[in-house]
């Protein structure tokens, strides 16, 4: 036994030594110097010793190299809201040494320009006669390499490793490698808002991250191996490009073998070999790899993977290469995608390259696996990478998890560069996607490809050629020209569309329901339609998140927003605002996703995004924070109820009823599992807020096919047994599966007695109201439509879209309401602490009151949550001690058309019942003049101060940089 163990140890040591002899890890200390004037080439810095040190891999910001951020910093990105530079309030954040930015995260250091990196390595004598390659996994952006003072070449790629053949430049013994890295956007300008470069997301950093090494190998080598699965015929076609740098007319033998590695079922293929002759330094060949009857396929449900080992032998020269692949075919039939012949619907999110700790995308598989598994726990199966391509680790992780991904060329060719205009971006973007396909094309998860995001110029003709090229050259995935918004032109050559237009909720103009879908927007489209950047519903910032920004970028934008909230005398309400607005945000996502799932022939959606977006004014659109962590108001099991492979759906005409009506819901299902569900029992139950079951039953027993809009039955529940106003819940589940979904609805008495009692009700502060207050009486002011102080705040039922900074105060300005639902007033008006669907009647487009002049400790009963860029104390219902009496005031309409507006009627009753009870004891004193000012005072207009970018930040004439 000891001999066996010793043999194993010796074998491992020998293998390690051999590997070490053929590879030199370049991580560690490098000499370093910033080249601010770009003089290094002329002054031949590659010949001198650089005067600083830096540890690589890493970026300059990670290593605290570069410049402190000031108001003079030139950013990579469009500053749509330049108010920061002009707003007097922001003056304290513009002081050198104390700079805080509101429109994106604030980096510790920033530098755009040239920097040099230099290292001396010792090349072993055993490398003589071998092919030596320098591998830099992800430099940013352009590299130029010198070896022993001789220039090797230059490369510019944001998507794939930079690899240099050093064979002719290197020799045994000490060798000096100098690398010039330039992160300016020069002639090749991908666009300042491209997520591959912009400060809105990862940041435009200078450095080299990921693996860095020198390798020595055979002069006869595999230049490229691409595996083309043929699932129907149970084989894979392997296309190989061989190179022989110095030898011609050489005979060799190529051997292929493969084995599964990540599944319980093991599958090993018999090796196949082929004798070849390389005549003129290169040879292209194809080999068929029979997969056999035990072939394992890859999809979101069973992501089986293989490792292909390719070996070429030519006398003493040999080379080996390992390729990961899956037996997967991603195709289109009609308006749906099919994976290995099985219909699927994409449930996706957009990855925006927001990684605050490092400022760049993770380079380790486990980091990406965490992200994809979180997304999968939330019921998603797809991710689009907005105008950037992730590193190899992301593809490997998506393969392991079973996740369909759409990387893009690293460009948002807009706000400067334009497609189809003969600019360098035309060729660069095409070349980048070709490089991407070569580097990552074998990964099973790489199912879709777009050139980038929302282009400008004569772009339709350009993307048409782009799609035509890829359809002809690589059938392993499907192609769209560009991911675009609703106002962009149609792309006639697309195999599928990623486009806005069939998304959103129309709650600004009509009451919530779950009958409608998006079919009218996509009926005339022949190809699969995937919604572009669905959602974008905002929640209030989570200030507890600030402490988590321990890396290169700090959440000083959150610090500014926290200051604004404290200045508005609401500093203790940050968490409550976040939770209440988050509940509304989750409600909006639920209803929008369900509307998508109800739509026939809809190929899928792409959220923007499951996690928050740190830039473009700070877009808090995520149900998770930027770190993919839960915020507290919804978790994965709750989200999976309406976002998963199988989702029960209910078509409900309305969510508010009188108790002389019958609640009706037509139940259907969207099922995009791997197979049909046989003999499925669909059951329902209706419960009250305490979980008491009021009704339950079996809706149907039937087979559920793969697809959506499949009817399961109807629920009809007479409401005459419900005597008091209350919230009920309908839950539908499919036995034997995890599929379960639910919907709240509200029931109010048909007949309501409204007793004013001793309360004087008026819509203005008239003489009678004043006299009653003087005498210690009770007054209710119903001031809907009469408010002046606060009328500039536009409130919809839905929350802020993206954010009010990026869109210059485009309405709505609020993110829902915060309610102390334990207050006795709400005894007869069932509510949560947040906006829910029954509130639509009272909140949508309703006026708010501005409480700037009220006492600091004043708190309204129904508080609207203002945009976090201003954080005014606003609301729609409050109580106060005024003169000697007690006053209640509301800007909600609780008086008109009450026969049809039963929620308003119930609120009216609840207010009056409360005011006539012993519980009506307002705590805060407010002057009568302050009350009157709400009718007459005009708030200072919100000045966005946007005046384009400050002059000192604009590029100078002839400046090749930004």
Short mmCIF file of N, CA, C and O in Angstrom, two decimals, residues 177-255:
data_model
loop_
_atom_site.label_atom_id
_atom_site.label_comp_id
_atom_site.label_asym_id
_atom_site.label_seq_id
_atom_site.Cartn_x
_atom_site.Cartn_y
_atom_site.Cartn_z
N UNK A 177 9.78 41.47 -20.23
CA UNK A 177 8.51 41.68 -20.91
C UNK A 177 7.95 43.04 -20.49
O UNK A 177 7.80 43.31 -19.29
N UNK A 178 7.65 43.88 -21.45
CA UNK A 178 7.05 45.19 -21.19
C UNK A 178 5.69 45.25 -21.89
O UNK A 178 5.58 44.90 -23.07
N UNK A 179 4.69 45.68 -21.14
CA UNK A 179 3.33 45.75 -21.69
C UNK A 179 2.79 47.16 -21.48
O UNK A 179 2.74 47.67 -20.36
N UNK A 180 2.42 47.78 -22.57
CA UNK A 180 1.79 49.10 -22.54
C UNK A 180 0.28 48.89 -22.64
O UNK A 180 -0.21 48.28 -23.59
N UNK A 181 -0.46 49.37 -21.65
CA UNK A 181 -1.91 49.23 -21.62
C UNK A 181 -2.53 50.62 -21.75
O UNK A 181 -2.18 51.54 -21.01
N UNK A 182 -3.47 50.74 -22.68
CA UNK A 182 -4.12 52.02 -22.96
C UNK A 182 -5.63 51.82 -22.87
O UNK A 182 -6.21 51.03 -23.61
N UNK A 183 -6.28 52.51 -21.94
CA UNK A 183 -7.72 52.35 -21.78
C UNK A 183 -8.51 53.55 -22.28
O UNK A 183 -9.67 53.76 -21.91
N UNK A 184 -7.91 54.34 -23.18
CA UNK A 184 -8.65 55.43 -23.82
C UNK A 184 -9.54 54.88 -24.94
O UNK A 184 -9.22 53.88 -25.56
N UNK A 185 -10.66 55.57 -25.16
CA UNK A 185 -11.46 55.30 -26.34
C UNK A 185 -10.96 56.23 -27.44
O UNK A 185 -11.19 57.43 -27.40
N UNK A 186 -10.26 55.65 -28.40
CA UNK A 186 -9.63 56.46 -29.44
C UNK A 186 -10.38 56.27 -30.76
O UNK A 186 -11.58 56.46 -30.81
N UNK A 187 -9.66 55.90 -31.79
CA UNK A 187 -10.33 55.69 -33.08
C UNK A 187 -11.37 54.58 -32.96
O UNK A 187 -12.45 54.67 -33.53
N UNK A 188 -11.01 53.52 -32.24
CA UNK A 188 -11.98 52.46 -31.97
C UNK A 188 -12.77 52.87 -30.74
O UNK A 188 -12.30 52.72 -29.61
N UNK A 189 -13.95 53.41 -30.97
CA UNK A 189 -14.79 53.91 -29.89
C UNK A 189 -16.05 53.07 -29.84
O UNK A 189 -16.92 53.18 -30.72
N UNK A 190 -16.17 52.21 -28.84
CA UNK A 190 -17.34 51.33 -28.74
C UNK A 190 -18.56 52.07 -28.21
O UNK A 190 -19.67 51.54 -28.26
N UNK A 191 -18.34 53.29 -27.72
CA UNK A 191 -19.44 54.08 -27.16
C UNK A 191 -19.24 54.28 -25.68
O UNK A 191 -19.02 53.31 -24.95
N UNK A 192 -19.32 55.50 -25.20
CA UNK A 192 -19.00 55.79 -23.79
C UNK A 192 -19.96 55.16 -22.79
O UNK A 192 -19.64 55.06 -21.62
N UNK A 193 -21.16 54.74 -23.26
CA UNK A 193 -22.11 54.12 -22.35
C UNK A 193 -22.13 52.60 -22.46
O UNK A 193 -22.95 51.94 -21.80
N UNK A 194 -21.26 52.04 -23.29
CA UNK A 194 -21.16 50.58 -23.40
C UNK A 194 -20.76 50.01 -22.05
O UNK A 194 -19.84 50.51 -21.39
N UNK A 195 -21.44 48.96 -21.64
CA UNK A 195 -21.18 48.42 -20.31
C UNK A 195 -19.81 47.77 -20.21
O UNK A 195 -19.35 47.44 -19.12
N UNK A 196 -19.15 47.60 -21.33
CA UNK A 196 -17.79 47.07 -21.34
C UNK A 196 -16.77 48.10 -20.89
O UNK A 196 -15.65 47.74 -20.52
N UNK A 197 -17.15 49.39 -20.90
CA UNK A 197 -16.17 50.43 -20.59
C UNK A 197 -16.68 51.53 -19.68
O UNK A 197 -15.88 52.24 -19.07
N UNK A 198 -17.98 51.72 -19.58
CA UNK A 198 -18.49 52.95 -18.98
C UNK A 198 -18.35 52.99 -17.46
O UNK A 198 -18.43 51.97 -16.78
N UNK A 199 -18.19 54.20 -16.95
CA UNK A 199 -18.18 54.40 -15.50
C UNK A 199 -19.56 54.20 -14.90
O UNK A 199 -19.69 54.11 -13.67
N UNK A 200 -20.59 54.14 -15.73
CA UNK A 200 -21.93 53.86 -15.22
C UNK A 200 -22.01 52.45 -14.64
O UNK A 200 -22.85 52.17 -13.79
N UNK A 201 -21.13 51.55 -15.10
CA UNK A 201 -21.19 50.16 -14.64
C UNK A 201 -19.85 49.76 -14.04
O UNK A 201 -19.51 50.18 -12.95
N UNK A 202 -19.07 48.93 -14.75
CA UNK A 202 -17.83 48.43 -14.16
C UNK A 202 -16.77 49.52 -14.03
O UNK A 202 -15.90 49.43 -13.18
N UNK A 203 -16.82 50.52 -14.89
CA UNK A 203 -15.79 51.54 -14.89
C UNK A 203 -14.77 51.28 -15.98
O UNK A 203 -14.58 50.16 -16.44
N UNK A 204 -14.12 52.34 -16.40
CA UNK A 204 -13.10 52.24 -17.45
C UNK A 204 -11.74 52.19 -16.78
O UNK A 204 -11.11 53.22 -16.55
N UNK A 205 -11.29 50.99 -16.47
CA UNK A 205 -10.07 50.81 -15.69
C UNK A 205 -8.90 50.44 -16.59
O UNK A 205 -9.06 49.95 -17.70
N UNK A 206 -7.72 50.66 -16.07
CA UNK A 206 -6.49 50.26 -16.76
C UNK A 206 -5.87 49.12 -15.96
O UNK A 206 -5.73 49.21 -14.74
N UNK A 207 -5.51 48.04 -16.65
CA UNK A 207 -4.89 46.93 -15.95
C UNK A 207 -5.04 45.62 -16.70
O UNK A 207 -5.47 45.59 -17.86
N UNK A 208 -4.67 44.54 -16.04
CA UNK A 208 -4.76 43.19 -16.59
C UNK A 208 -5.29 42.28 -15.50
O UNK A 208 -4.71 42.20 -14.41
N UNK A 209 -6.41 41.60 -15.75
CA UNK A 209 -7.00 40.71 -14.75
C UNK A 209 -7.13 39.32 -15.33
O UNK A 209 -7.04 39.10 -16.55
N UNK A 210 -7.37 38.36 -14.46
CA UNK A 210 -7.49 36.98 -14.89
C UNK A 210 -6.14 36.29 -14.94
O UNK A 210 -5.18 36.70 -14.30
N UNK A 211 -6.06 35.22 -15.70
CA UNK A 211 -4.82 34.44 -15.80
C UNK A 211 -3.79 35.19 -16.63
O UNK A 211 -4.10 35.81 -17.65
N UNK A 212 -2.55 35.09 -16.18
CA UNK A 212 -1.41 35.67 -16.90
C UNK A 212 -0.29 34.63 -16.88
O UNK A 212 0.18 34.26 -15.80
N UNK A 213 0.12 34.17 -18.04
CA UNK A 213 1.20 33.19 -18.03
C UNK A 213 1.91 33.14 -19.37
O UNK A 213 1.46 33.69 -20.38
N UNK A 214 3.08 32.49 -19.32
CA UNK A 214 3.80 32.09 -20.51
C UNK A 214 3.71 30.58 -20.62
O UNK A 214 3.86 29.87 -19.62
N UNK A 215 3.45 30.08 -21.81
CA UNK A 215 3.41 28.63 -22.00
C UNK A 215 4.31 28.24 -23.15
O UNK A 215 4.47 28.99 -24.13
N UNK A 216 4.90 27.07 -23.01
CA UNK A 216 5.75 26.51 -24.05
C UNK A 216 5.11 25.25 -24.58
O UNK A 216 4.71 24.37 -23.79
N UNK A 217 5.00 25.14 -25.89
CA UNK A 217 4.36 23.98 -26.48
C UNK A 217 4.97 23.62 -27.81
O UNK A 217 5.95 24.22 -28.27
N UNK A 218 4.35 22.65 -28.43
CA UNK A 218 4.84 22.13 -29.70
C UNK A 218 4.64 23.16 -30.82
O UNK A 218 3.65 23.90 -30.82
N UNK A 219 5.59 23.14 -31.78
CA UNK A 219 5.42 24.02 -32.93
C UNK A 219 4.30 23.52 -33.84
O UNK A 219 3.79 24.25 -34.67
N UNK A 220 3.93 22.24 -33.67
CA UNK A 220 2.72 21.73 -34.31
C UNK A 220 1.63 21.76 -33.24
O UNK A 220 1.76 21.10 -32.21
N UNK A 221 0.57 22.52 -33.48
CA UNK A 221 -0.39 22.74 -32.41
C UNK A 221 -1.80 22.96 -32.95
O UNK A 221 -1.99 23.27 -34.13
N UNK A 222 -2.75 22.82 -32.04
CA UNK A 222 -4.15 23.11 -32.36
C UNK A 222 -4.37 24.62 -32.25
O UNK A 222 -4.23 25.20 -31.18
N UNK A 223 -4.70 25.23 -33.36
CA UNK A 223 -5.02 26.65 -33.32
C UNK A 223 -6.47 26.87 -32.93
O UNK A 223 -6.82 27.86 -32.29
N UNK A 224 -7.33 25.93 -33.34
CA UNK A 224 -8.75 26.08 -33.03
C UNK A 224 -9.43 24.72 -33.11
O UNK A 224 -9.09 23.90 -33.96
N UNK A 225 -10.36 24.50 -32.20
CA UNK A 225 -11.21 23.32 -32.22
C UNK A 225 -12.63 23.79 -31.93
O UNK A 225 -12.89 24.42 -30.90
N UNK A 226 -13.55 23.48 -32.81
CA UNK A 226 -14.95 23.83 -32.61
C UNK A 226 -15.80 22.57 -32.76
O UNK A 226 -15.66 21.82 -33.73
N UNK A 227 -16.69 22.36 -31.79
CA UNK A 227 -17.54 21.17 -31.76
C UNK A 227 -18.97 21.56 -32.14
O UNK A 227 -19.56 22.46 -31.54
N UNK A 228 -19.51 20.86 -33.14
CA UNK A 228 -20.85 21.13 -33.64
C UNK A 228 -21.75 19.93 -33.33
O UNK A 228 -21.71 18.92 -34.02
N UNK A 229 -22.56 20.01 -32.27
CA UNK A 229 -23.42 18.88 -31.90
C UNK A 229 -24.49 18.60 -32.96
O UNK A 229 -25.07 19.52 -33.53
N UNK A 230 -24.74 17.35 -33.18
CA UNK A 230 -25.83 16.89 -34.04
C UNK A 230 -26.64 15.91 -33.20
O UNK A 230 -26.40 14.71 -33.21
N UNK A 231 -27.59 16.46 -32.44
CA UNK A 231 -28.32 15.65 -31.46
C UNK A 231 -29.15 14.58 -32.14
O UNK A 231 -29.19 13.42 -31.70
N UNK A 232 -29.82 14.94 -33.23
CA UNK A 232 -30.71 14.00 -33.90
C UNK A 232 -29.96 12.77 -34.38
O UNK A 232 -30.46 11.64 -34.30
N UNK A 233 -28.74 12.96 -34.86
CA UNK A 233 -27.95 11.85 -35.39
C UNK A 233 -26.92 11.32 -34.39
O UNK A 233 -26.06 10.51 -34.76
N UNK A 234 -27.01 11.81 -33.16
CA UNK A 234 -26.17 11.30 -32.07
C UNK A 234 -24.69 11.31 -32.43
O UNK A 234 -23.97 10.32 -32.28
N UNK A 235 -24.27 12.49 -32.88
CA UNK A 235 -22.85 12.64 -33.20
C UNK A 235 -22.47 14.10 -33.03
O UNK A 235 -23.33 14.99 -32.91
N UNK A 236 -21.18 14.35 -33.00
CA UNK A 236 -20.67 15.71 -32.98
C UNK A 236 -19.63 15.84 -34.08
O UNK A 236 -18.76 14.97 -34.22
N UNK A 237 -19.74 16.90 -34.86
CA UNK A 237 -18.74 17.18 -35.88
C UNK A 237 -17.70 18.11 -35.27
O UNK A 237 -18.05 19.18 -34.75
N UNK A 238 -16.44 17.67 -35.31
CA UNK A 238 -15.36 18.45 -34.72
C UNK A 238 -14.54 19.07 -35.83
O UNK A 238 -13.96 18.36 -36.66
N UNK A 239 -14.53 20.41 -35.86
CA UNK A 239 -13.77 21.13 -36.86
C UNK A 239 -12.47 21.63 -36.23
O UNK A 239 -12.49 22.30 -35.19
N UNK A 240 -11.36 21.29 -36.87
CA UNK A 240 -10.04 21.52 -36.29
C UNK A 240 -9.20 22.34 -37.24
O UNK A 240 -9.21 22.11 -38.45
N UNK A 241 -8.48 23.31 -36.69
CA UNK A 241 -7.47 24.04 -37.45
C UNK A 241 -6.12 23.78 -36.80
O UNK A 241 -5.90 24.09 -35.63
N UNK A 242 -5.22 23.16 -37.58
CA UNK A 242 -3.88 22.83 -37.11
C UNK A 242 -2.87 23.79 -37.74
O UNK A 242 -3.02 24.21 -38.89
N UNK A 243 -1.83 24.10 -36.96
CA UNK A 243 -0.76 24.93 -37.48
C UNK A 243 0.59 24.29 -37.18
O UNK A 243 0.79 23.69 -36.11
N UNK A 244 1.47 24.44 -38.12
CA UNK A 244 2.86 23.99 -37.96
C UNK A 244 3.74 25.14 -38.39
O UNK A 244 3.92 25.40 -39.59
N UNK A 245 4.29 25.84 -37.43
CA UNK A 245 4.93 27.12 -37.71
C UNK A 245 6.19 26.99 -38.58
O UNK A 245 6.48 27.86 -39.39
N UNK A 246 6.93 25.93 -38.43
CA UNK A 246 8.21 25.82 -39.14
C UNK A 246 8.31 24.60 -40.02
O UNK A 246 9.16 24.53 -40.92
N UNK A 247 7.47 23.61 -39.79
CA UNK A 247 7.58 22.35 -40.53
C UNK A 247 6.53 22.30 -41.63
O UNK A 247 5.38 22.70 -41.43
N UNK A 248 6.94 21.78 -42.81
CA UNK A 248 6.01 21.60 -43.92
C UNK A 248 5.99 20.13 -44.32
O UNK A 248 6.96 19.40 -44.11
N UNK A 249 4.85 19.75 -44.92
CA UNK A 249 4.69 18.39 -45.40
C UNK A 249 5.01 17.36 -44.32
O UNK A 249 5.85 16.47 -44.50
N UNK A 250 4.36 17.55 -43.15
CA UNK A 250 4.60 16.64 -42.04
C UNK A 250 3.39 15.74 -41.85
O UNK A 250 2.24 16.15 -42.02
N UNK A 251 3.67 14.50 -41.57
CA UNK A 251 2.62 13.53 -41.29
C UNK A 251 2.37 13.48 -39.79
O UNK A 251 3.31 13.58 -38.99
N UNK A 252 1.13 13.36 -39.43
CA UNK A 252 0.78 13.35 -38.01
C UNK A 252 -0.49 12.54 -37.81
O UNK A 252 -1.15 12.12 -38.75
N UNK A 253 -0.81 12.34 -36.54
CA UNK A 253 -1.99 11.59 -36.16
C UNK A 253 -2.79 12.40 -35.16
O UNK A 253 -2.25 12.88 -34.15
N UNK A 254 -4.09 12.56 -35.44
CA UNK A 254 -4.98 13.28 -34.54
C UNK A 254 -5.91 12.27 -33.87
O UNK A 254 -6.53 11.44 -34.55
N UNK A 255 -6.01 12.35 -32.53
CA UNK A 255 -6.87 11.45 -31.77
C UNK A 255 -7.84 12.28 -30.93
O UNK A 255 -7.43 13.24 -30.27
#
